[in-house]
PDB file of C-alpha atoms in Angstrom:
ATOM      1  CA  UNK A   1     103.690 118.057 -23.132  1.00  0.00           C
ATOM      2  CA  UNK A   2     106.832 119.609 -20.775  1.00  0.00           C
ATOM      3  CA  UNK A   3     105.250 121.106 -17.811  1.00  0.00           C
ATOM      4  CA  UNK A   4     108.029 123.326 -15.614  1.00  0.00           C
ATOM      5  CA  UNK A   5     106.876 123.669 -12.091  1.00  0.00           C
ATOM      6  CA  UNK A   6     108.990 124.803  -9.056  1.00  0.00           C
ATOM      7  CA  UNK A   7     109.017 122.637  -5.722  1.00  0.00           C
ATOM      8  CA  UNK A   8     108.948 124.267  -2.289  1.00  0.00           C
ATOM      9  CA  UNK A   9     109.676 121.948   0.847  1.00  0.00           C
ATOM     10  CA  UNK A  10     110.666 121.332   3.952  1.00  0.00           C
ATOM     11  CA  UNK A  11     114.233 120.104   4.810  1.00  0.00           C
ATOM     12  CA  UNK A  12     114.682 119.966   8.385  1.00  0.00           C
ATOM     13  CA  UNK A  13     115.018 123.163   9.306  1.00  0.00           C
ATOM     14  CA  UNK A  14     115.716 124.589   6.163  1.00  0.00           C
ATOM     15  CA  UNK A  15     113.283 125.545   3.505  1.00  0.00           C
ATOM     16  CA  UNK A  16     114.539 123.979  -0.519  1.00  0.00           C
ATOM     17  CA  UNK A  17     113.213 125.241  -3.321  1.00  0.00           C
ATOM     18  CA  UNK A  18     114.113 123.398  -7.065  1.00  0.00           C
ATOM     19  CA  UNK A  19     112.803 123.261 -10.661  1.00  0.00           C
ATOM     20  CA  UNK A  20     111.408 120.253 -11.783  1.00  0.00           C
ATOM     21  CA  UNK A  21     109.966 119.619 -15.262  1.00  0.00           C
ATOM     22  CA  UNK A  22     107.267 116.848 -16.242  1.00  0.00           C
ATOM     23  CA  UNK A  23     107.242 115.114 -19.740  1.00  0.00           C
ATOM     24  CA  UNK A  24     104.035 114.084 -19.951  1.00  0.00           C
ATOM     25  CA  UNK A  25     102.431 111.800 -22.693  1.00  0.00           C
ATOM     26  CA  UNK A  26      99.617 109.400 -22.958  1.00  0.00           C
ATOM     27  CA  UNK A  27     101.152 106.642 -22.330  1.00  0.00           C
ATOM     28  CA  UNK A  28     104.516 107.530 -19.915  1.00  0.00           C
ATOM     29  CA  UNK A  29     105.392 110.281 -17.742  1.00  0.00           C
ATOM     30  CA  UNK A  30     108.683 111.330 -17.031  1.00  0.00           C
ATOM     31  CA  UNK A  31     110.593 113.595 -14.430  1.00  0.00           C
ATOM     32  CA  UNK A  32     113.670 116.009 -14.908  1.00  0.00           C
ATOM     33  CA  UNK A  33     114.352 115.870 -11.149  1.00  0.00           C
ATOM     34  CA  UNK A  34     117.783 117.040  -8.711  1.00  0.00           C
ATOM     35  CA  UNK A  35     118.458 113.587  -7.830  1.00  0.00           C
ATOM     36  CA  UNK A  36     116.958 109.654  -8.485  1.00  0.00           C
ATOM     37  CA  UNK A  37     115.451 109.694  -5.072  1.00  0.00           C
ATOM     38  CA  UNK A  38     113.319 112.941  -4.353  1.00  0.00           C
ATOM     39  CA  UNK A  39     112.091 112.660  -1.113  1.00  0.00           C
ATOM     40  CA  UNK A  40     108.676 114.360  -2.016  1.00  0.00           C
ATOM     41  CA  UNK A  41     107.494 111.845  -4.619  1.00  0.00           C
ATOM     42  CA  UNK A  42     107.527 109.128  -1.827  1.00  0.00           C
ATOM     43  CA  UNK A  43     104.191 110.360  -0.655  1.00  0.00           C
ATOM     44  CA  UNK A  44     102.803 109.817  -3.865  1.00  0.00           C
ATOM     45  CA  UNK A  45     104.229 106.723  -4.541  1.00  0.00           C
ATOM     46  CA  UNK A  46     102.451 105.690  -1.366  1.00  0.00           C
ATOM     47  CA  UNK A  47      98.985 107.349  -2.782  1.00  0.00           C
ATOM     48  CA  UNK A  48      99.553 105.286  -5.465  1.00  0.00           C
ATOM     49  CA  UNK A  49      99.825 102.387  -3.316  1.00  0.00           C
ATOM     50  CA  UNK A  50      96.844 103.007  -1.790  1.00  0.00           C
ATOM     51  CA  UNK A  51      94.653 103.456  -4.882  1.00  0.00           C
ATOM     52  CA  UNK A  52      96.557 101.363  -7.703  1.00  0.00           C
ATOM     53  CA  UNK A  53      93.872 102.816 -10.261  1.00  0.00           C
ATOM     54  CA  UNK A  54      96.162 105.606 -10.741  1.00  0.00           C
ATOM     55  CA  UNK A  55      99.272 103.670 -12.280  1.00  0.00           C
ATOM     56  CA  UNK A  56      96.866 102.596 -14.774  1.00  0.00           C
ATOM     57  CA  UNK A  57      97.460 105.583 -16.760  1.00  0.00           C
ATOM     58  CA  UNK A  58     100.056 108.521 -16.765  1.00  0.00           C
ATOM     59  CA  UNK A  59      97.627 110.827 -16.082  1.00  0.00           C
ATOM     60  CA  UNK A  60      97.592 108.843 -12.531  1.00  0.00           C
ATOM     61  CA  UNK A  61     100.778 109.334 -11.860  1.00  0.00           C
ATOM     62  CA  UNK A  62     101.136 113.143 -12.394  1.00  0.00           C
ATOM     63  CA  UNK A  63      97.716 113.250 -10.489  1.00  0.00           C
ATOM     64  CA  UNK A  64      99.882 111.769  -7.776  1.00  0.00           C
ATOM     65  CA  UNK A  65     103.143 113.602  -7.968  1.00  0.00           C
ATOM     66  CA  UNK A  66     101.338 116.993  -8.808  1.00  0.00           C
ATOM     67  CA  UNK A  67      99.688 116.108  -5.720  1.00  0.00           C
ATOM     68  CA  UNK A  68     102.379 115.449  -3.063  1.00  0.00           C
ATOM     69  CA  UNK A  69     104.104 118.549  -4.677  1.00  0.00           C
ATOM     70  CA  UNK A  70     100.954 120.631  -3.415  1.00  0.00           C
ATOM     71  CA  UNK A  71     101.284 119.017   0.104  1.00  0.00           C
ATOM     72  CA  UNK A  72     104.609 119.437   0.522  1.00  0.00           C
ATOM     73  CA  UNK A  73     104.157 123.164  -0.359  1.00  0.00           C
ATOM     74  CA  UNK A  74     101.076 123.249   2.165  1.00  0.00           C
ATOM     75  CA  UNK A  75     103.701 121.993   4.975  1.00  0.00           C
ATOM     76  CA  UNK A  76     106.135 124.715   4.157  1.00  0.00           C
ATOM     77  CA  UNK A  77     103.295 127.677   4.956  1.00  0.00           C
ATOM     78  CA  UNK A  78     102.216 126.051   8.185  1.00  0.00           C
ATOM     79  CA  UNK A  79     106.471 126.083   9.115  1.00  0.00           C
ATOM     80  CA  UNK A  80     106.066 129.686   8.039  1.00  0.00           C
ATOM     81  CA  UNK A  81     102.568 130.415  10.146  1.00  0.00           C
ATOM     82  CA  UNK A  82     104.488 128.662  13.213  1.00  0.00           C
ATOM     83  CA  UNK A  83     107.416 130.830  12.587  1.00  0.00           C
ATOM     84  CA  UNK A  84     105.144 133.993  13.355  1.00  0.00           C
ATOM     85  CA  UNK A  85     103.701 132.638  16.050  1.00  0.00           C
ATOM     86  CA  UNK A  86     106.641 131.858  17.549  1.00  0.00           C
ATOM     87  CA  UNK A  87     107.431 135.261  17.341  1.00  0.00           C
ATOM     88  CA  UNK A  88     104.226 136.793  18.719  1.00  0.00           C
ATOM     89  CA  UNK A  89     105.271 137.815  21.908  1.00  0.00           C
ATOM     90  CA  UNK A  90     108.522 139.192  20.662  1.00  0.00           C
ATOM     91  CA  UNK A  91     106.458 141.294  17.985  1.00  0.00           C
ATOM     92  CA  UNK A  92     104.013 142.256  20.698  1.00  0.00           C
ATOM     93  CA  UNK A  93     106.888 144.068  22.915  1.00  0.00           C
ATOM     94  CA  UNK A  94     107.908 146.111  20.065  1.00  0.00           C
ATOM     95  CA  UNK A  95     104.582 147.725  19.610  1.00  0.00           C
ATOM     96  CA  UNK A  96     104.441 147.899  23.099  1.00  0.00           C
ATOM     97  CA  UNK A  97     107.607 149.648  23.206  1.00  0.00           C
ATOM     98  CA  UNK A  98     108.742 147.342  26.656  1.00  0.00           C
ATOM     99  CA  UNK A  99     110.155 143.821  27.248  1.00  0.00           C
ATOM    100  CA  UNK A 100     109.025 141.973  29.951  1.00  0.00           C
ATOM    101  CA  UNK A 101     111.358 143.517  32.696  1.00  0.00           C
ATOM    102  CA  UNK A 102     110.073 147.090  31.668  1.00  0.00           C
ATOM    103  CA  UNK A 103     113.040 147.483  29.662  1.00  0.00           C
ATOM    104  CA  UNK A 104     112.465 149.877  26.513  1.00  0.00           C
ATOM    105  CA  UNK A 105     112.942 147.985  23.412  1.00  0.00           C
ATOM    106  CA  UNK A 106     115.427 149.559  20.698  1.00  0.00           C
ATOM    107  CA  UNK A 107     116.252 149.363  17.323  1.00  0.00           C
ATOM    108  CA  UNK A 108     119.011 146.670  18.359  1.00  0.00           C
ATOM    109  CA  UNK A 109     117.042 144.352  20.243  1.00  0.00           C
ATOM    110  CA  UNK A 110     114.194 143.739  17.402  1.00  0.00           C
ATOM    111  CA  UNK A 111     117.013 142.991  14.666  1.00  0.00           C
ATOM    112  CA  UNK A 112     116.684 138.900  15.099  1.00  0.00           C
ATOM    113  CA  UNK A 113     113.002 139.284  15.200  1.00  0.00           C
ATOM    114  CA  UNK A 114     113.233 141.474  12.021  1.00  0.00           C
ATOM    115  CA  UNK A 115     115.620 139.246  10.036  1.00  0.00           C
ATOM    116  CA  UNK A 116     113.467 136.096  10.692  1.00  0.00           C
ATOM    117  CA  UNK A 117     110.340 137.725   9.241  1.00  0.00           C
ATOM    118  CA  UNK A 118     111.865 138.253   6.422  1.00  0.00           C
ATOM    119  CA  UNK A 119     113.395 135.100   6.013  1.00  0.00           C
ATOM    120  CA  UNK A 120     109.190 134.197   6.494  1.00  0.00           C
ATOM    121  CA  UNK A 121     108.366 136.517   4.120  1.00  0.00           C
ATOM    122  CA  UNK A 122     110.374 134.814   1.569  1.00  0.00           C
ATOM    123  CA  UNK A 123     109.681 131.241   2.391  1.00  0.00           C
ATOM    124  CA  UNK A 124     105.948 132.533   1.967  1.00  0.00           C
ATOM    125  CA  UNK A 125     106.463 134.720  -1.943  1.00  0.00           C
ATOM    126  CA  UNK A 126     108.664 131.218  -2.760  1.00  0.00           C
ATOM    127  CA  UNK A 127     105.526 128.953  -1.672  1.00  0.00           C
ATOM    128  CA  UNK A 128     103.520 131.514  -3.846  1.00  0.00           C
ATOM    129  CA  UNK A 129     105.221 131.137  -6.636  1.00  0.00           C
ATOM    130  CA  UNK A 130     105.626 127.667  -6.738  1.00  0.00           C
ATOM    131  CA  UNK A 131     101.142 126.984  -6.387  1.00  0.00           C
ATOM    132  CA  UNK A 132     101.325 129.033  -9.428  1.00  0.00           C
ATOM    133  CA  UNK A 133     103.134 126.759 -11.370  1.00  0.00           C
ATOM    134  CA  UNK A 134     101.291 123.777  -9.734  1.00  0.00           C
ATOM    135  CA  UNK A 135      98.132 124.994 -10.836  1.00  0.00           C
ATOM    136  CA  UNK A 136      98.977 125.930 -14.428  1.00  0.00           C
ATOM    137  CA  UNK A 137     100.374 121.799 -14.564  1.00  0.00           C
ATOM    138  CA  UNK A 138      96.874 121.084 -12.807  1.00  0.00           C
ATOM    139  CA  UNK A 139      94.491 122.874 -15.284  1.00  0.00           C
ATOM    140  CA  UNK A 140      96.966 121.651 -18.664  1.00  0.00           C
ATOM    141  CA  UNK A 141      96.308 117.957 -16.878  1.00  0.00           C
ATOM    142  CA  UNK A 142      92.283 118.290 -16.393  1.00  0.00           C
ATOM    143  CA  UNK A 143      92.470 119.558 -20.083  1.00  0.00           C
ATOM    144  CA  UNK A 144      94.667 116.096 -21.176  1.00  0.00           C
ATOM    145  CA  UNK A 145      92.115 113.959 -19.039  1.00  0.00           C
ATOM    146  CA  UNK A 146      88.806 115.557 -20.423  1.00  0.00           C
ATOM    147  CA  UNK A 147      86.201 112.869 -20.595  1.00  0.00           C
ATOM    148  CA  UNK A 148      88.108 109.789 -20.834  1.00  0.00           C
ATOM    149  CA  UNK A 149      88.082 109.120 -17.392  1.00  0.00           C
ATOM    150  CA  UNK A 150      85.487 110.719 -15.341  1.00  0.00           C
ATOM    151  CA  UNK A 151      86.753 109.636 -11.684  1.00  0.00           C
ATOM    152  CA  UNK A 152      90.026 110.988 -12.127  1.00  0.00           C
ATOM    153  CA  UNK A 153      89.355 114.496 -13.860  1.00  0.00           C
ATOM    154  CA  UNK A 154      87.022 114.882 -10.459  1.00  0.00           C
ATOM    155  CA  UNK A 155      90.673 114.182  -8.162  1.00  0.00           C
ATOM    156  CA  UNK A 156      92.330 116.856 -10.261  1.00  0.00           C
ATOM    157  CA  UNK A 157      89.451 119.056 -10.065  1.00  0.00           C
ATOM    158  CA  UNK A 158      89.906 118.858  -6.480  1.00  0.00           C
ATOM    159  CA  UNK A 159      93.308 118.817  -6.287  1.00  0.00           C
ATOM    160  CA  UNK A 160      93.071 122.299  -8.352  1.00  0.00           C
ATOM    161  CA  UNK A 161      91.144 123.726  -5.295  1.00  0.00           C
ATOM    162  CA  UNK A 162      93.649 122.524  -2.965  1.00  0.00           C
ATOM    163  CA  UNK A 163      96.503 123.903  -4.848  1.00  0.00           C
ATOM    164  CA  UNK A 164      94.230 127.537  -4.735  1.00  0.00           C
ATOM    165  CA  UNK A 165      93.589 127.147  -1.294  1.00  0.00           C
ATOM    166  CA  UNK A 166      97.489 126.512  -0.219  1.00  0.00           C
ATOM    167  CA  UNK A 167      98.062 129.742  -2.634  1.00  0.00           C
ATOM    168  CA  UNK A 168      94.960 131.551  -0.969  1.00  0.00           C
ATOM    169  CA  UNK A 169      96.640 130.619   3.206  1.00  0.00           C
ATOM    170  CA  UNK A 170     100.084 131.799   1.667  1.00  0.00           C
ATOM    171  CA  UNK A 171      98.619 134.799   0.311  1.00  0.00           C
ATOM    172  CA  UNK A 172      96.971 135.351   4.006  1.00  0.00           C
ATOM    173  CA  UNK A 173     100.138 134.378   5.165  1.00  0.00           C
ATOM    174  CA  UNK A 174     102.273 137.119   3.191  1.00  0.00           C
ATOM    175  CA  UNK A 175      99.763 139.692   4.129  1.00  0.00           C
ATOM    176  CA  UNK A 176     100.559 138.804   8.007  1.00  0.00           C
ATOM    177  CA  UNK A 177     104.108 139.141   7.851  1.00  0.00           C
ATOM    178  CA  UNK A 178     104.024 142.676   5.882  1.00  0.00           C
ATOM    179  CA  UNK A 179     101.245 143.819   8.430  1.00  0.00           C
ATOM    180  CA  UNK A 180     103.502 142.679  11.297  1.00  0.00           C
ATOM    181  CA  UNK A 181     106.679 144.158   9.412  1.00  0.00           C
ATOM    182  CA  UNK A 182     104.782 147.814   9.476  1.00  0.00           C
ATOM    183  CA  UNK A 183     103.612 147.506  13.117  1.00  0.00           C
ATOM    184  CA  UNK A 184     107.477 146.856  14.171  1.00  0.00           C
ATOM    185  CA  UNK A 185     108.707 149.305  11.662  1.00  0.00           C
ATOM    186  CA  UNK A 186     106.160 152.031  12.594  1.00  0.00           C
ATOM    187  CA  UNK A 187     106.658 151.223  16.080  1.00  0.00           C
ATOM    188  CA  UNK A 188     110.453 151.717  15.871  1.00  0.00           C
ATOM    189  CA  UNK A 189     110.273 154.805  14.292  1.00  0.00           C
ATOM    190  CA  UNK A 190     107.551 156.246  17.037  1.00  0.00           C
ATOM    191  CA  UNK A 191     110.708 155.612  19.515  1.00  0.00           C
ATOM    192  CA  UNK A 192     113.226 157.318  17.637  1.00  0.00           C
ATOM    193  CA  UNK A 193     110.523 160.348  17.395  1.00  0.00           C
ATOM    194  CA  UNK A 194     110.218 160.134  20.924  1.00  0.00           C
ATOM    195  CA  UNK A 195     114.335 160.244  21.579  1.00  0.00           C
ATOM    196  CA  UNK A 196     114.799 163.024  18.819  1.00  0.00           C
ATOM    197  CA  UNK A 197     111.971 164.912  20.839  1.00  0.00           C
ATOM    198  CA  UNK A 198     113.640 164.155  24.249  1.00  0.00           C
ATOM    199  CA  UNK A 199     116.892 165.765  22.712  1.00  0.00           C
ATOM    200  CA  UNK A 200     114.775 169.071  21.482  1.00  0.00           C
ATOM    201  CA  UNK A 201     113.657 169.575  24.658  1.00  0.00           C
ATOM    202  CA  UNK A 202     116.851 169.250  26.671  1.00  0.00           C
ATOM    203  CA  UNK A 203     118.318 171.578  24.074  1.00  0.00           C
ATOM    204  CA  UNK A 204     115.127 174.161  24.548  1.00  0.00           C
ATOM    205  CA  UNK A 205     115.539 174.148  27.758  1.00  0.00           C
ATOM    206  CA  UNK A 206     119.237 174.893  28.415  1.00  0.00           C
ATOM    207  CA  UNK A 207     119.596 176.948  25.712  1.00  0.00           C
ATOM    208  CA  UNK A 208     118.748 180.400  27.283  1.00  0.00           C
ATOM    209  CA  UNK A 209     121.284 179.797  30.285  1.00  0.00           C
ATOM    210  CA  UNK A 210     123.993 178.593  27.761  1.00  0.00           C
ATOM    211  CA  UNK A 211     123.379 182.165  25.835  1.00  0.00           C
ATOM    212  CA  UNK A 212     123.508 184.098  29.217  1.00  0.00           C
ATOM    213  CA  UNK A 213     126.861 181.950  30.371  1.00  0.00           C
ATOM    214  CA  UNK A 214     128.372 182.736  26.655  1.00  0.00           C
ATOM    215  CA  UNK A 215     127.228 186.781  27.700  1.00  0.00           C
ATOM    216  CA  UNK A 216     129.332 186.364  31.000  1.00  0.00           C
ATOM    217  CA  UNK A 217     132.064 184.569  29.125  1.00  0.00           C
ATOM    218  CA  UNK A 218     133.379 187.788  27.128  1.00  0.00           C
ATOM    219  CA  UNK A 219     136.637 189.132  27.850  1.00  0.00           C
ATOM    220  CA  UNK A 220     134.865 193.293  28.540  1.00  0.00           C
ATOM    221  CA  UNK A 221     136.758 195.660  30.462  1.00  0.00           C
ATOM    222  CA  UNK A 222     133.546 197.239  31.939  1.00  0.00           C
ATOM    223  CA  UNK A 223     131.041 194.610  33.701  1.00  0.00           C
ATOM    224  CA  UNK A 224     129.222 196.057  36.770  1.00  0.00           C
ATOM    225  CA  UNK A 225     127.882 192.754  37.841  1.00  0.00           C
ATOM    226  CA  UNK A 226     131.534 191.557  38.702  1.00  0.00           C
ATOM    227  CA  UNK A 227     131.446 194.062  41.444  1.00  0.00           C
ATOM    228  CA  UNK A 228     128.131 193.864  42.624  1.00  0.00           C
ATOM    229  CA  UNK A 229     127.511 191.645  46.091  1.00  0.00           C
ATOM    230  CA  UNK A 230     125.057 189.949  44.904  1.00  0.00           C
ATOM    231  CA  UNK A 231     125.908 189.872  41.511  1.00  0.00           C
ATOM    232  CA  UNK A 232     126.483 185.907  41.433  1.00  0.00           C
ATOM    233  CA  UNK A 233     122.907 184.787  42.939  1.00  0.00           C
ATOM    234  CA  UNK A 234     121.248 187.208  40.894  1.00  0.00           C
ATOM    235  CA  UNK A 235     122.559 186.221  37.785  1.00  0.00           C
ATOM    236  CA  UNK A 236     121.999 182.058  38.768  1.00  0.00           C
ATOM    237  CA  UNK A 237     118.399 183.423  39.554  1.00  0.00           C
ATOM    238  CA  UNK A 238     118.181 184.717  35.783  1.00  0.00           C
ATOM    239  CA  UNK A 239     119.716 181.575  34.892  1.00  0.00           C
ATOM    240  CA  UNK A 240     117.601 179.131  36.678  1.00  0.00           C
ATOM    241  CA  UNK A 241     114.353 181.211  35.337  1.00  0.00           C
ATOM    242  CA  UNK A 242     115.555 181.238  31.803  1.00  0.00           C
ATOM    243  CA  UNK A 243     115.601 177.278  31.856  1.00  0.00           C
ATOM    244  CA  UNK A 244     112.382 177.258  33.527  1.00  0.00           C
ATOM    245  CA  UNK A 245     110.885 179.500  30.913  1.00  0.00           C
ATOM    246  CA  UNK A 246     111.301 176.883  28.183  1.00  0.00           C
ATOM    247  CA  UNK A 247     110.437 174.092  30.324  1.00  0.00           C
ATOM    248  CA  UNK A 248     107.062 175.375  31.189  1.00  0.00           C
ATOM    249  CA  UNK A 249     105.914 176.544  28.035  1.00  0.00           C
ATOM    250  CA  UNK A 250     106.869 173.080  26.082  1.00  0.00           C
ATOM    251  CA  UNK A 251     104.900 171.690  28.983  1.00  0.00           C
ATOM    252  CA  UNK A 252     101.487 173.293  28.925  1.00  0.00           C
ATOM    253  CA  UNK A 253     101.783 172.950  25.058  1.00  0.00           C
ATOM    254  CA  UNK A 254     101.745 168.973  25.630  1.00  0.00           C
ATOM    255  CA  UNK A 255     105.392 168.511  23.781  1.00  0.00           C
ATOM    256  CA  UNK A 256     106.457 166.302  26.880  1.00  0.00           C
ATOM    257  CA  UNK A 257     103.542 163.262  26.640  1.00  0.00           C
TER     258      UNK A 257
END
């Protein structure tokens, strides 16, 4: 029986992800693996160690290596939940709108914060995918085992739970990072809103004086205000009221809260 399954760990700060396929028989097991040492069967060669019933059969030893497979995949969602915390406070200013000196928070400033949630939102679909090909070597395992040995089809019965519960906190996990995605994104675009709308009303505003100016600015022989005395105040008067006009009205409409 070839079993493909794709591993998901932790290297340093970087997150590897690799095919590996098991050839699994009755009597041997063996590994199509990157290299001779792989760093995440050492934790089952020390399960083994620890309970040296499972080398007694192959079905042992993929019990074992299936199952430091599913804990190395369980360490890469906790790197992935500490990566959002990490970023909590940085994610709460943006949908407050306001860093921490009262500063309002812009497109450009939430960029690092943006890229590293997705770079969590991948490590989390790659963690996904990889319990789902855990679980299908799991269950074609159990179904090798049947009732020849009672003690270990009960590990990989548990170990099946395990590898649905890792897939179950991922899951959680994914569904945090798109929430938190949305409440940045949605917050972003309130802002922009709120600087488009800041921009309408400057333009509402001096838009009647700029029509009067452009009245003023024509070249016409005949203009009686030129030689009036008070020509000048009057017509900054009608200027002044035309801007005030706009103001007033976008005002008691609510347009400026």
């Amino acid at each position: 029986m070839y079993l493909p399954v794709v591993a998901t760990y932790r290297q340093g700060e970087r997150i590897a992800r690799e095919t590996l396929v098991f050839a699994l028989s009755p009597d041997r097991v063996a590994t199509l693996q990157p290299t001779r040492h792989y760093p995440i069967f050492d934790k089952a060669i020390a399960r083994m160690r620890r309970t040296p019933r499972l080398v007694q059969s192959s079905y042992g030893v993929m019990y074992a290596l299936v199952y430091a497979l599913n804990e190395a995949a369980e360490r890469v969602i906790h790197h992935a939940s500490d990566l959002l915390e990490e970023m909590s406070d940085q994610i709460e200013e943006a949908t407050l709108g306001y860093d921490r000196r009262g500063r309002e928070i812009g497109v450009t400033d939430m960029q690092g914060t943006i890229s590293r949630m997705n770079r969590a939102e991948e490590i989390v679909s790659s963690t996904q995918e990889s319990q789902l090909s855990l679980a299908r070597a799991a269950r074609h395992l159990r179904s090798e085992i049947a009732d020849t040995d009672p003690v270990l089809a009960g590990l990989v019965e548990t170990l099946i739970a395990d590898i649905d519960g890792v897939k179950e906190h991922a899951s959680f996990e994914h569904d945090k990072v798109r929430y938190l995605q949305q409440a940045i994104m949605t917050s972003l675009d309130v802002k922009q809103n709120q600087i488009v709308k800041v921009f309408t009303i400057i333009t509402a505003v001096f838009l009647p004086p700029t029509l009067i100016t452009s009245f003023y600015g024509m070249n016409f022989t005949r203009m009686p205000e030129l030689e009036w005395e008070l020509g000048f105040p009057w017509i900054v008067l009608v200027t002044l009221v035309a801007a005030v006009i706009p103001l007033v009205y976008i005002k008691r409409r609510g347009w400026l809260r």
